[in-house]
mmCIF file with all atom_site columns, C-alpha atoms in Angstrom:
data_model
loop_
_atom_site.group_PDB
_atom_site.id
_atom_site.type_symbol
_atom_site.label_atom_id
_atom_site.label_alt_id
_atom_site.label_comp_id
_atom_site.label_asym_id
_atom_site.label_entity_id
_atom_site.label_seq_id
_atom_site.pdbx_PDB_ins_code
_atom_site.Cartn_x
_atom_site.Cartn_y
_atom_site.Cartn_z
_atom_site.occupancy
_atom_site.B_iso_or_equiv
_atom_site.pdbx_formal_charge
_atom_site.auth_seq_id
_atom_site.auth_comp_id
_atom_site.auth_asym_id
_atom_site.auth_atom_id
_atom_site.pdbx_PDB_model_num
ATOM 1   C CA . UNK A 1 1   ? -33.808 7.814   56.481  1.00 59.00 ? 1   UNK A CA 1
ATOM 2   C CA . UNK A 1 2   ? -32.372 4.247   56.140  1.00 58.00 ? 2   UNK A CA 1
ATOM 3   C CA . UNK A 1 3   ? -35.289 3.452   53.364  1.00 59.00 ? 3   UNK A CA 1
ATOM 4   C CA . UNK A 1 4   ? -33.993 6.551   51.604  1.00 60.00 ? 4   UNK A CA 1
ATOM 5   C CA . UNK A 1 5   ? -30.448 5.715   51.982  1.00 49.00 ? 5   UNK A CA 1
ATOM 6   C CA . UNK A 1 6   ? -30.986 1.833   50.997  1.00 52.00 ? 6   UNK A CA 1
ATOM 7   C CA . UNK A 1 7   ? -33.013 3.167   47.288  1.00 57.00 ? 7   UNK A CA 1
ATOM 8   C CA . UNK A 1 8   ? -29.923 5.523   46.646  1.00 58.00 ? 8   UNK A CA 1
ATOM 9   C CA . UNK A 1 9   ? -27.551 2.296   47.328  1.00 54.00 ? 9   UNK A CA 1
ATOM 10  C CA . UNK A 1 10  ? -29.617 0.366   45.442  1.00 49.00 ? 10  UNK A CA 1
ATOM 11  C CA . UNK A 1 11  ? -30.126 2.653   42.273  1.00 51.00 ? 11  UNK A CA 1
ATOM 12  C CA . UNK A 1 12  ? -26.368 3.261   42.202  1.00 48.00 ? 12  UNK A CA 1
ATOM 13  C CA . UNK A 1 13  ? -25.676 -0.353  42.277  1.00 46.00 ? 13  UNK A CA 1
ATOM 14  C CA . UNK A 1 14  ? -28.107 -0.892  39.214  1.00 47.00 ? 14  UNK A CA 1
ATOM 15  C CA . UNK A 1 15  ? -26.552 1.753   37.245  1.00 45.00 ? 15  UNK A CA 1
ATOM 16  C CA . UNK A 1 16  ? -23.144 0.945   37.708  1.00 42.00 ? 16  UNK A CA 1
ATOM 17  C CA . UNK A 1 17  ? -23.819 -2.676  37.033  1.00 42.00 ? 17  UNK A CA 1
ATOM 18  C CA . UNK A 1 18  ? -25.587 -2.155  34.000  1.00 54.00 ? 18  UNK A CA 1
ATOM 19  C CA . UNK A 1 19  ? -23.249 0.091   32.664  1.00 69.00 ? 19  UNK A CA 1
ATOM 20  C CA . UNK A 1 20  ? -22.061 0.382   28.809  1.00 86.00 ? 20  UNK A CA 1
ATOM 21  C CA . UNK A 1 21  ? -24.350 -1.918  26.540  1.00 90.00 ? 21  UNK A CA 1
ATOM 22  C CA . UNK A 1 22  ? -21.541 -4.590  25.582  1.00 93.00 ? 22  UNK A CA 1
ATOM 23  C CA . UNK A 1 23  ? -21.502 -3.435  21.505  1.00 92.00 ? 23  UNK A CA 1
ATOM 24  C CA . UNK A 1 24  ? -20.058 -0.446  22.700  1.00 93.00 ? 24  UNK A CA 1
ATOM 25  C CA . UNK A 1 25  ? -17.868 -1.833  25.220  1.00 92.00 ? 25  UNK A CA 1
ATOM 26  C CA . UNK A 1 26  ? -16.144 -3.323  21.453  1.00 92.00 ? 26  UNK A CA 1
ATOM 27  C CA . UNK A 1 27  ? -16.106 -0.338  19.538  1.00 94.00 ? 27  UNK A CA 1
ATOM 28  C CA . UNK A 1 28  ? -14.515 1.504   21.892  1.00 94.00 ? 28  UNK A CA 1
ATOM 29  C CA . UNK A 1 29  ? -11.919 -0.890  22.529  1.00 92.00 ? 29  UNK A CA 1
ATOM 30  C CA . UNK A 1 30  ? -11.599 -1.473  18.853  1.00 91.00 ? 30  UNK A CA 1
ATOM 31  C CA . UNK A 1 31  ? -11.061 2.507   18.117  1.00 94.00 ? 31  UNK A CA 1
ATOM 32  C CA . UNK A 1 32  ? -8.951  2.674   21.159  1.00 92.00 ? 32  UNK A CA 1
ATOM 33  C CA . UNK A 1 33  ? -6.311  -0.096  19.893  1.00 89.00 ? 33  UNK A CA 1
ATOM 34  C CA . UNK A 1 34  ? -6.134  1.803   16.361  1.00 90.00 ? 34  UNK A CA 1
ATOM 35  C CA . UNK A 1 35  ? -5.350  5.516   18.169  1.00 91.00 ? 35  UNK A CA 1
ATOM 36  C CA . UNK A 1 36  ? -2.444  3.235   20.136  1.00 89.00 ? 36  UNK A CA 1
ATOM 37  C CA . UNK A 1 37  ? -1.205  0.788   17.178  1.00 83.00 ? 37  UNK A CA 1
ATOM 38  C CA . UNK A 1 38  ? -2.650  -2.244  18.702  1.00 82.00 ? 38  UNK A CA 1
ATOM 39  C CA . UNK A 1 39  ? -4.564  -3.302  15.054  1.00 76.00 ? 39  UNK A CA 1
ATOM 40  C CA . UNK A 1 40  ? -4.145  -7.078  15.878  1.00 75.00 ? 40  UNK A CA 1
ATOM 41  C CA . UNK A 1 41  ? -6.491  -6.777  19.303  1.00 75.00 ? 41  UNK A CA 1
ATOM 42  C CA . UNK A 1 42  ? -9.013  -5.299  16.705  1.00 79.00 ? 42  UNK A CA 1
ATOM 43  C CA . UNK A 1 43  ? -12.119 -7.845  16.742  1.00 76.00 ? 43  UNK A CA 1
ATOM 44  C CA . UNK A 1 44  ? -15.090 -5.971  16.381  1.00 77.00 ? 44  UNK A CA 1
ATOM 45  C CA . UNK A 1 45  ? -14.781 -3.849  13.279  1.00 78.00 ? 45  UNK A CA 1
ATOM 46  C CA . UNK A 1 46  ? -12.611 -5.441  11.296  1.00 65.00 ? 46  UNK A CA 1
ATOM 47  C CA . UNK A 1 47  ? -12.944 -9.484  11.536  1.00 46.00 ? 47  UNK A CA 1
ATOM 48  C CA . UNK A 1 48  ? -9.760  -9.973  9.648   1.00 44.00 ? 48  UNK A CA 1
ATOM 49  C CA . UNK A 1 49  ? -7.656  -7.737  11.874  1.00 42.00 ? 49  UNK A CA 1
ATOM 50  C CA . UNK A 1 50  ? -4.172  -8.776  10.045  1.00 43.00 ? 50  UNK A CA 1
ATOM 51  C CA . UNK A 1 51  ? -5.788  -7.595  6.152   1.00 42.00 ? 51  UNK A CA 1
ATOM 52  C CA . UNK A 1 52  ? -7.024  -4.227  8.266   1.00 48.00 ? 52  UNK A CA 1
ATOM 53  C CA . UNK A 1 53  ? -2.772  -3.294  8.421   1.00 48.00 ? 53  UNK A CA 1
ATOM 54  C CA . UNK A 1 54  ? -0.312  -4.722  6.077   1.00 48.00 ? 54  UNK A CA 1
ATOM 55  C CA . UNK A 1 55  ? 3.126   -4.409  8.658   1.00 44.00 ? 55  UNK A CA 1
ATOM 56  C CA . UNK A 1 56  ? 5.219   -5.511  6.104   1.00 45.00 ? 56  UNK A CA 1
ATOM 57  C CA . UNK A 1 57  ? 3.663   -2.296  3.998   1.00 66.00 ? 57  UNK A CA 1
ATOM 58  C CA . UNK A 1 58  ? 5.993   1.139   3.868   1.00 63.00 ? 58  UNK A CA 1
ATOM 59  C CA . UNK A 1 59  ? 2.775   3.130   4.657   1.00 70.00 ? 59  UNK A CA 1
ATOM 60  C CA . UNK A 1 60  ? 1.642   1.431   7.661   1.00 76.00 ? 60  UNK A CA 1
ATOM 61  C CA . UNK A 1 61  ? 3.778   3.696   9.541   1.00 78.00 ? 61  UNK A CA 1
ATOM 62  C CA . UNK A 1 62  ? 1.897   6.566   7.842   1.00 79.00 ? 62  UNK A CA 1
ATOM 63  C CA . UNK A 1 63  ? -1.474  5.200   8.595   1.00 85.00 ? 63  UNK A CA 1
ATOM 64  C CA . UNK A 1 64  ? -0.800  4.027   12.207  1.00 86.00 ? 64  UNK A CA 1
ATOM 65  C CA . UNK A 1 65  ? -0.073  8.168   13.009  1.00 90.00 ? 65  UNK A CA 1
ATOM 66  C CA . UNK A 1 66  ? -2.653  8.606   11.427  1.00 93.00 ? 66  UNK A CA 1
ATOM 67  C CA . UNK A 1 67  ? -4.910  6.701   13.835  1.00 93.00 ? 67  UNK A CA 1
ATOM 68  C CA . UNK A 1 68  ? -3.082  7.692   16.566  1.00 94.00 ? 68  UNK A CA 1
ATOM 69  C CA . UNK A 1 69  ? -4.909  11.493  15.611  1.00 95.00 ? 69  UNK A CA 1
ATOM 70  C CA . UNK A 1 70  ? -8.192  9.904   15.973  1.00 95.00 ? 70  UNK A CA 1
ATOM 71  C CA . UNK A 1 71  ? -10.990 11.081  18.173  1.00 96.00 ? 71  UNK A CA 1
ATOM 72  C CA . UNK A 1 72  ? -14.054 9.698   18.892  1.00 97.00 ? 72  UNK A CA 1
ATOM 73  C CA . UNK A 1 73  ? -17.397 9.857   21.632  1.00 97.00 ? 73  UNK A CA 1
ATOM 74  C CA . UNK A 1 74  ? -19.634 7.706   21.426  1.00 96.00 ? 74  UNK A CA 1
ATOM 75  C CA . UNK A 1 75  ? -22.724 10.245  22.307  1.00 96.00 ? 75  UNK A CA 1
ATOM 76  C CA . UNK A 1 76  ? -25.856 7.157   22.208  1.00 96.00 ? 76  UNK A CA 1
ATOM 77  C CA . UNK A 1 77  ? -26.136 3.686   22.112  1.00 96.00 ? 77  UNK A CA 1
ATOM 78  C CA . UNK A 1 78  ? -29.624 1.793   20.779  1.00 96.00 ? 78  UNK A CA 1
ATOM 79  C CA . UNK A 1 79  ? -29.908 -2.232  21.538  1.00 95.00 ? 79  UNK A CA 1
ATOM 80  C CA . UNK A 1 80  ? -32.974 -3.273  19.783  1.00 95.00 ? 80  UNK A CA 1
ATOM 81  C CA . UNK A 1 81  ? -33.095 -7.278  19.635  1.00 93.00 ? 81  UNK A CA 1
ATOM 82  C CA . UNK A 1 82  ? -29.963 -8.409  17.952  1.00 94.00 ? 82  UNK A CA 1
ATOM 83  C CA . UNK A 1 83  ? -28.693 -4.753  16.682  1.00 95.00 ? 83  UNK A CA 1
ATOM 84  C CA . UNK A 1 84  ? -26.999 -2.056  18.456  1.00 96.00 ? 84  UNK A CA 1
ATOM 85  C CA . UNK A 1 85  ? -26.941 1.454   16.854  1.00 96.00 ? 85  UNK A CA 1
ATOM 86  C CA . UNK A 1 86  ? -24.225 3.784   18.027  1.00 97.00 ? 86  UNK A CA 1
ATOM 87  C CA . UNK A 1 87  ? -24.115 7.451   17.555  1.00 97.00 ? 87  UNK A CA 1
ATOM 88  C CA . UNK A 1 88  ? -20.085 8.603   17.507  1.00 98.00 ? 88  UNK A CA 1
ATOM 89  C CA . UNK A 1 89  ? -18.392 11.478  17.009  1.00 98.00 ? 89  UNK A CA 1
ATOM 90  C CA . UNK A 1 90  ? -15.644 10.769  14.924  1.00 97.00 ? 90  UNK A CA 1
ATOM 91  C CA . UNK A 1 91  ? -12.893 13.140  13.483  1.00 97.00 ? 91  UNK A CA 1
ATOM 92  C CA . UNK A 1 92  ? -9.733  11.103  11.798  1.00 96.00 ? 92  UNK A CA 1
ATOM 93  C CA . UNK A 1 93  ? -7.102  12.783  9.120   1.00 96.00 ? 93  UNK A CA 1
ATOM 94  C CA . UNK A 1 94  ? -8.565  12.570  5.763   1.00 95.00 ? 94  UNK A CA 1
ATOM 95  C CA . UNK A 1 95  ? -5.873  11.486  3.696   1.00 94.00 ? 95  UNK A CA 1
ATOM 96  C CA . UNK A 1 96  ? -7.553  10.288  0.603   1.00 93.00 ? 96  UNK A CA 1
ATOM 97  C CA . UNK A 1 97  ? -8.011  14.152  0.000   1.00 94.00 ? 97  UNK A CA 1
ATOM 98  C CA . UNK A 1 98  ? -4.571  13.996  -0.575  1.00 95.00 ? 98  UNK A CA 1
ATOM 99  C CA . UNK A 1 99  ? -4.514  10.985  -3.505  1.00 92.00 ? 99  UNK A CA 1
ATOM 100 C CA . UNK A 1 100 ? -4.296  12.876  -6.378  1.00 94.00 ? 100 UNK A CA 1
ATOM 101 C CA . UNK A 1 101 ? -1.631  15.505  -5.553  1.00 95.00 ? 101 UNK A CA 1
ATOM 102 C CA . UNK A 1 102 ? 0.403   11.808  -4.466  1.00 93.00 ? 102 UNK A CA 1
ATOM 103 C CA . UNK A 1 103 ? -0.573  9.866   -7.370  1.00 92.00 ? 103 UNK A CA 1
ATOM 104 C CA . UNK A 1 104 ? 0.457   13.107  -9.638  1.00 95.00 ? 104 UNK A CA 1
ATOM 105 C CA . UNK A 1 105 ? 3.939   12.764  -8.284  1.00 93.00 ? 105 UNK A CA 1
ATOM 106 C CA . UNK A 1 106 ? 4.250   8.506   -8.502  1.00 90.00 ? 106 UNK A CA 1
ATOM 107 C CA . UNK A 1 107 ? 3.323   9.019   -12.033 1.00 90.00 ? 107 UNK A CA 1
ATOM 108 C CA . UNK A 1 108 ? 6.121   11.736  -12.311 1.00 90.00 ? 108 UNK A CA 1
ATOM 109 C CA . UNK A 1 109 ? 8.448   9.452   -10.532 1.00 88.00 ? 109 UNK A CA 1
ATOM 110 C CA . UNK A 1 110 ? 7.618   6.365   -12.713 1.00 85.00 ? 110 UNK A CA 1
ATOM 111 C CA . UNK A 1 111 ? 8.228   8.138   -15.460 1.00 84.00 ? 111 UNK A CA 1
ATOM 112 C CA . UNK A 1 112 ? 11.671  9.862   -14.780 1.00 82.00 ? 112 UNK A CA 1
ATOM 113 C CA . UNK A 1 113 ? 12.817  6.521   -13.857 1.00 77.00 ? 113 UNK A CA 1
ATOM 114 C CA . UNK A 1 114 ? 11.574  4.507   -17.344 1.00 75.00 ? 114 UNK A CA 1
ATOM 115 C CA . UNK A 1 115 ? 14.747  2.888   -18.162 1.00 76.00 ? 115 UNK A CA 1
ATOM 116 C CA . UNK A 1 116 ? 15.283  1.661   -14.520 1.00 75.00 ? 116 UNK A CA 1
ATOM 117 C CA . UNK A 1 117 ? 15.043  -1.750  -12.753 1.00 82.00 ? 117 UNK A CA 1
ATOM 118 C CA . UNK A 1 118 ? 11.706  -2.458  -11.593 1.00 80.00 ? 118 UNK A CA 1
ATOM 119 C CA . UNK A 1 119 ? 12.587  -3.664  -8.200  1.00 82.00 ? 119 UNK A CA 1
ATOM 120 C CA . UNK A 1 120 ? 14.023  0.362   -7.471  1.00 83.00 ? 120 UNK A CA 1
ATOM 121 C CA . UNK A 1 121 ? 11.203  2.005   -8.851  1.00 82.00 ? 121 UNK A CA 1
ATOM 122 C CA . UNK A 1 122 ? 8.880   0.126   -6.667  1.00 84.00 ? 122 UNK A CA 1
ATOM 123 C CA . UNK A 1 123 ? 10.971  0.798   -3.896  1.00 86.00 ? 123 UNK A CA 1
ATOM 124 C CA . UNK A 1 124 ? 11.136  4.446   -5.328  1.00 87.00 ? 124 UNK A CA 1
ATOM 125 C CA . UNK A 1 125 ? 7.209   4.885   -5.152  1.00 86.00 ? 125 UNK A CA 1
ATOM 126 C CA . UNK A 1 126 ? 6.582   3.033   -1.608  1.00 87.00 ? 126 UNK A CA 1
ATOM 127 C CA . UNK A 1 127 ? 9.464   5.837   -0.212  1.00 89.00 ? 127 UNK A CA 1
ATOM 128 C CA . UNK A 1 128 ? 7.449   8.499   -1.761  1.00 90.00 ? 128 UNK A CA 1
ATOM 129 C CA . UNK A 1 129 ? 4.362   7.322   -0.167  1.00 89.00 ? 129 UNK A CA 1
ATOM 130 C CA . UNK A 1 130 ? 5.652   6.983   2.966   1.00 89.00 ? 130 UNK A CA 1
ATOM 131 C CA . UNK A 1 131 ? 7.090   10.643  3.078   1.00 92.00 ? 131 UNK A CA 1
ATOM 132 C CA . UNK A 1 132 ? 4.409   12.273  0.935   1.00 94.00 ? 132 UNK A CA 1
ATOM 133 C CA . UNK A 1 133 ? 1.773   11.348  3.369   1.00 93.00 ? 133 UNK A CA 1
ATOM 134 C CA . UNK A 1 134 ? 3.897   11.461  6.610   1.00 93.00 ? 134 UNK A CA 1
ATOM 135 C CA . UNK A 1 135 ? 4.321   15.623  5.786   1.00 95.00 ? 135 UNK A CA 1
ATOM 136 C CA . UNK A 1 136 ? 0.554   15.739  5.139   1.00 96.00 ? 136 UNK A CA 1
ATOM 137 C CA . UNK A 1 137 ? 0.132   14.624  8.243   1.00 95.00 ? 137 UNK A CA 1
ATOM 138 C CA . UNK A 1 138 ? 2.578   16.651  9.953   1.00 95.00 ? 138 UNK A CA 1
ATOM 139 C CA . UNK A 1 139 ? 0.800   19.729  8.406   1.00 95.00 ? 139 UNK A CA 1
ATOM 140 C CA . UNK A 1 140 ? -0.637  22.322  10.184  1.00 94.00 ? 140 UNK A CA 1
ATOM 141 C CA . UNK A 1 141 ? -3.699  22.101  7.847   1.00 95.00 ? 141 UNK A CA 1
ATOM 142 C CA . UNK A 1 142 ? -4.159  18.583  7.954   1.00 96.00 ? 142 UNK A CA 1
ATOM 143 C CA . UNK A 1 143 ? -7.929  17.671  6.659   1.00 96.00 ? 143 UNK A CA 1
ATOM 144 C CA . UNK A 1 144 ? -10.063 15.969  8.763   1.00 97.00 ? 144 UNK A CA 1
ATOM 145 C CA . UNK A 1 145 ? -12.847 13.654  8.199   1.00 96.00 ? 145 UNK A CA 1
ATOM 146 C CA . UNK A 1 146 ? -15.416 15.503  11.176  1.00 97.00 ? 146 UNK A CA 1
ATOM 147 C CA . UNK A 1 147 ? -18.690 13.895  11.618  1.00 97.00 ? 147 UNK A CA 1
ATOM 148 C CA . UNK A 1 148 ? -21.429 12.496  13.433  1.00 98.00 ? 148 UNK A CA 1
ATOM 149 C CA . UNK A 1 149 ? -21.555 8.680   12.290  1.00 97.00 ? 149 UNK A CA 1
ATOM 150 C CA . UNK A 1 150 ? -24.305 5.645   12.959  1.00 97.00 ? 150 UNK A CA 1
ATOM 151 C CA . UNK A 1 151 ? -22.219 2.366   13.973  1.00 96.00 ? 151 UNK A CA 1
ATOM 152 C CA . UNK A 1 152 ? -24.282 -0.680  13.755  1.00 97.00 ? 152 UNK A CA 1
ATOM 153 C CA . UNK A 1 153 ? -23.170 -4.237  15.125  1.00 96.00 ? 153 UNK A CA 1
ATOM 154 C CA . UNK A 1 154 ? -25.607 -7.231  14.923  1.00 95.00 ? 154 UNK A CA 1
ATOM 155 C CA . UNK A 1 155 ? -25.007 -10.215 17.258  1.00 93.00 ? 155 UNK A CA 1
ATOM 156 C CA . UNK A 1 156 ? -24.041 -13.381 16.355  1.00 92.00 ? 156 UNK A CA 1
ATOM 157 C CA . UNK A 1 157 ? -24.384 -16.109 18.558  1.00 91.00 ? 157 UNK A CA 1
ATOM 158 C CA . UNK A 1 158 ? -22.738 -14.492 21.535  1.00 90.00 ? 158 UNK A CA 1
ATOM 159 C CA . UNK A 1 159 ? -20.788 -11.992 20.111  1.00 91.00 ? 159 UNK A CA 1
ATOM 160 C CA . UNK A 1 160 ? -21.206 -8.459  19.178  1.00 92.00 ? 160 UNK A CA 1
ATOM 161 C CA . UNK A 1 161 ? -19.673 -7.935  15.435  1.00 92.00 ? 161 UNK A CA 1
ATOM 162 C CA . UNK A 1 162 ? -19.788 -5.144  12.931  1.00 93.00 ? 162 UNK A CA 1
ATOM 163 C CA . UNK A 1 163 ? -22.781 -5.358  10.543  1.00 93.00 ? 163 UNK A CA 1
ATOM 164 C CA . UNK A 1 164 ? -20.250 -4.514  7.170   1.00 88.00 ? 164 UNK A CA 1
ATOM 165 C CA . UNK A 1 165 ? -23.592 -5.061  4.889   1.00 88.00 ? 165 UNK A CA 1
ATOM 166 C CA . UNK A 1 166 ? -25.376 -2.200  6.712   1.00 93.00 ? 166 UNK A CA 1
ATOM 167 C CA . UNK A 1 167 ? -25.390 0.838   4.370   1.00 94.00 ? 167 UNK A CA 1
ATOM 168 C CA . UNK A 1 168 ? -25.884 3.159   7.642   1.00 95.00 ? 168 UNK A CA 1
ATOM 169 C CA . UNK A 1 169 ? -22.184 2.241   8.397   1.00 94.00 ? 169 UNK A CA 1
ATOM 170 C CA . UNK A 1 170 ? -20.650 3.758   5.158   1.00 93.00 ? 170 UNK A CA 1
ATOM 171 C CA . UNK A 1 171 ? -19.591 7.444   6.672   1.00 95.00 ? 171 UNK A CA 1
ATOM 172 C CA . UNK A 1 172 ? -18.169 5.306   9.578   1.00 95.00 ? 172 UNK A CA 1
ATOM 173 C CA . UNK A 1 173 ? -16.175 3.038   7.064   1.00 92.00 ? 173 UNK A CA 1
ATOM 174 C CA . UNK A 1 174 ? -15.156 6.299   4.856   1.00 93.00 ? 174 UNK A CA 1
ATOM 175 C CA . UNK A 1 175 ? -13.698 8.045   8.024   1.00 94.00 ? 175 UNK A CA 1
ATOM 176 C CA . UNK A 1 176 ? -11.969 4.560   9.239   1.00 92.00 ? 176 UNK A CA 1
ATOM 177 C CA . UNK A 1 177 ? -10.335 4.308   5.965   1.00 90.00 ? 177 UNK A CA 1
ATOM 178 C CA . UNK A 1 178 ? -8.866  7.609   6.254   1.00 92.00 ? 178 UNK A CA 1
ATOM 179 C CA . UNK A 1 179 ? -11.183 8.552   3.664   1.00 91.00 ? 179 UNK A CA 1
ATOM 180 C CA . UNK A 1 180 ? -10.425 5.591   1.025   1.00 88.00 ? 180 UNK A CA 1
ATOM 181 C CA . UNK A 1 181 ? -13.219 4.034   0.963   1.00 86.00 ? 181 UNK A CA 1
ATOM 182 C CA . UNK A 1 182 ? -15.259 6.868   -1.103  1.00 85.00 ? 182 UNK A CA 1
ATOM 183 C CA . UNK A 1 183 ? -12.346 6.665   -3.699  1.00 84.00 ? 183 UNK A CA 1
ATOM 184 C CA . UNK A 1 184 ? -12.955 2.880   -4.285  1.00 82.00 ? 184 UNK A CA 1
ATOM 185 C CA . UNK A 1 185 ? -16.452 3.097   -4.278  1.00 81.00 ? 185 UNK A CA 1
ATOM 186 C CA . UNK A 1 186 ? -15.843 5.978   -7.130  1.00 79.00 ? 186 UNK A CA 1
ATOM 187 C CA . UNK A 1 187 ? -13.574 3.351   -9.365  1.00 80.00 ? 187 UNK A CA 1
ATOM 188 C CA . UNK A 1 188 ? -16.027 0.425   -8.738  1.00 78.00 ? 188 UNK A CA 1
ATOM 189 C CA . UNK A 1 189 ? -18.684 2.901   -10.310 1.00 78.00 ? 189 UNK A CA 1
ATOM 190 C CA . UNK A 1 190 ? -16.789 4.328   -12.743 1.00 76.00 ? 190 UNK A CA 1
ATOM 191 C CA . UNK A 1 191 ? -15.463 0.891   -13.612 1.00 77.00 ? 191 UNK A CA 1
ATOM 192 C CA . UNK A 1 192 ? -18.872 -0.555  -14.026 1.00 75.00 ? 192 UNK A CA 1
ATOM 193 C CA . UNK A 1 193 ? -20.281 2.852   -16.398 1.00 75.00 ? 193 UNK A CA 1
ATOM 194 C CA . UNK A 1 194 ? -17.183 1.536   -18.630 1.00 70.00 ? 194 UNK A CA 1
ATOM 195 C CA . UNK A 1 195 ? -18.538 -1.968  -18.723 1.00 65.00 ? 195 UNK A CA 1
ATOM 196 C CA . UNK A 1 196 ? -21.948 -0.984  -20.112 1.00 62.00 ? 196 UNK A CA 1
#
């Protein structure tokens, strides 16, 4: 009985010890300081933490509620070497599905305003943005990005850091972005076609 009782001990003290493989242990706390605001204890998934949010920008407001919607699980975790592969579910408002409805109505504002002074139109469109995509978001039918994404961090040296040159990461950068990131990719391509 006291051999049975010292394995149990003993294979609960492994597993609790091992635990969460440390690339996770990132992510997570890396999605869990954008769903709270915290984007300058970001290190994993965004190296330059202060580019990820412009605070001096009228829609970071906007964008920080949207993060605070965001859900994740991470539902498996590979470590192979010097790469960890994460499974995660991740749902996040879309709100690049909303782009050209907004950029319909900046171009309607900067042109009702023509003969104005720069500085208020500017002012004018960063307002709009702010409210446009604050009521989106405050919309019962909000649009979510929903999927099941691969996360992949390499090491480097010590540290666990987000492998941005791995094309399996691209749904997971789409859905961080709030859905941006397929609508740059889109100009870059379209911008290139009109360069051949």
């Amino acid at each position: 009985m006291r051999k049975i009782l010292t394995i149990i001990m003993l294979t609960l003290l492994l597993t609790v010890s091992c635990g969460k493989p440390e690339a996770q242990k990132i992510l997570e706390k890396d999605l869990n300081a954008l769903q709270s605001g915290e984007i300058t204890n970001i290190t994993g998934i965004s190296p330059n933490s202060k580019e990820f949010s412009n605070t001096n920008s009228e829609m970071s407001a906007a964008f920080a509620n949207a993060y605070k919607k965001l859900t994740y699980k991470v539902t498996k975790t590979k470590v192979e070497g010097d790469t960890a592969t994460m499974n995660v579910d991740l749902k996040i408002p879309e709100l690049a599905s909303y782009f050209p409805e907004y950029f319909q109505k900046a171009m309607e504002l900067r042109f009702s305003t023509l003969n104005g002074k720069e500085e208020d139109i500017e002012a004018k469109i960063k307002n709009l943005a702010k409210e446009f995509f604050e009521e989106k978001l405050n919309s019962k039918d909000l649009k979510y990005f929903e999927k099941n994404v691969e996360v992949v961090f390499k090491k480097e040296g010590n540290e666990w850091k987000f492998d941005e040159g791995n094309s399996k990461n691209k749904d997971f950068l789409d859905g961080l972005t709030l859905g941006f990131a397929s609508i740059l990719e889109k100009i870059n391509k379209d911008n290139k076609n009109d360069g051949k």
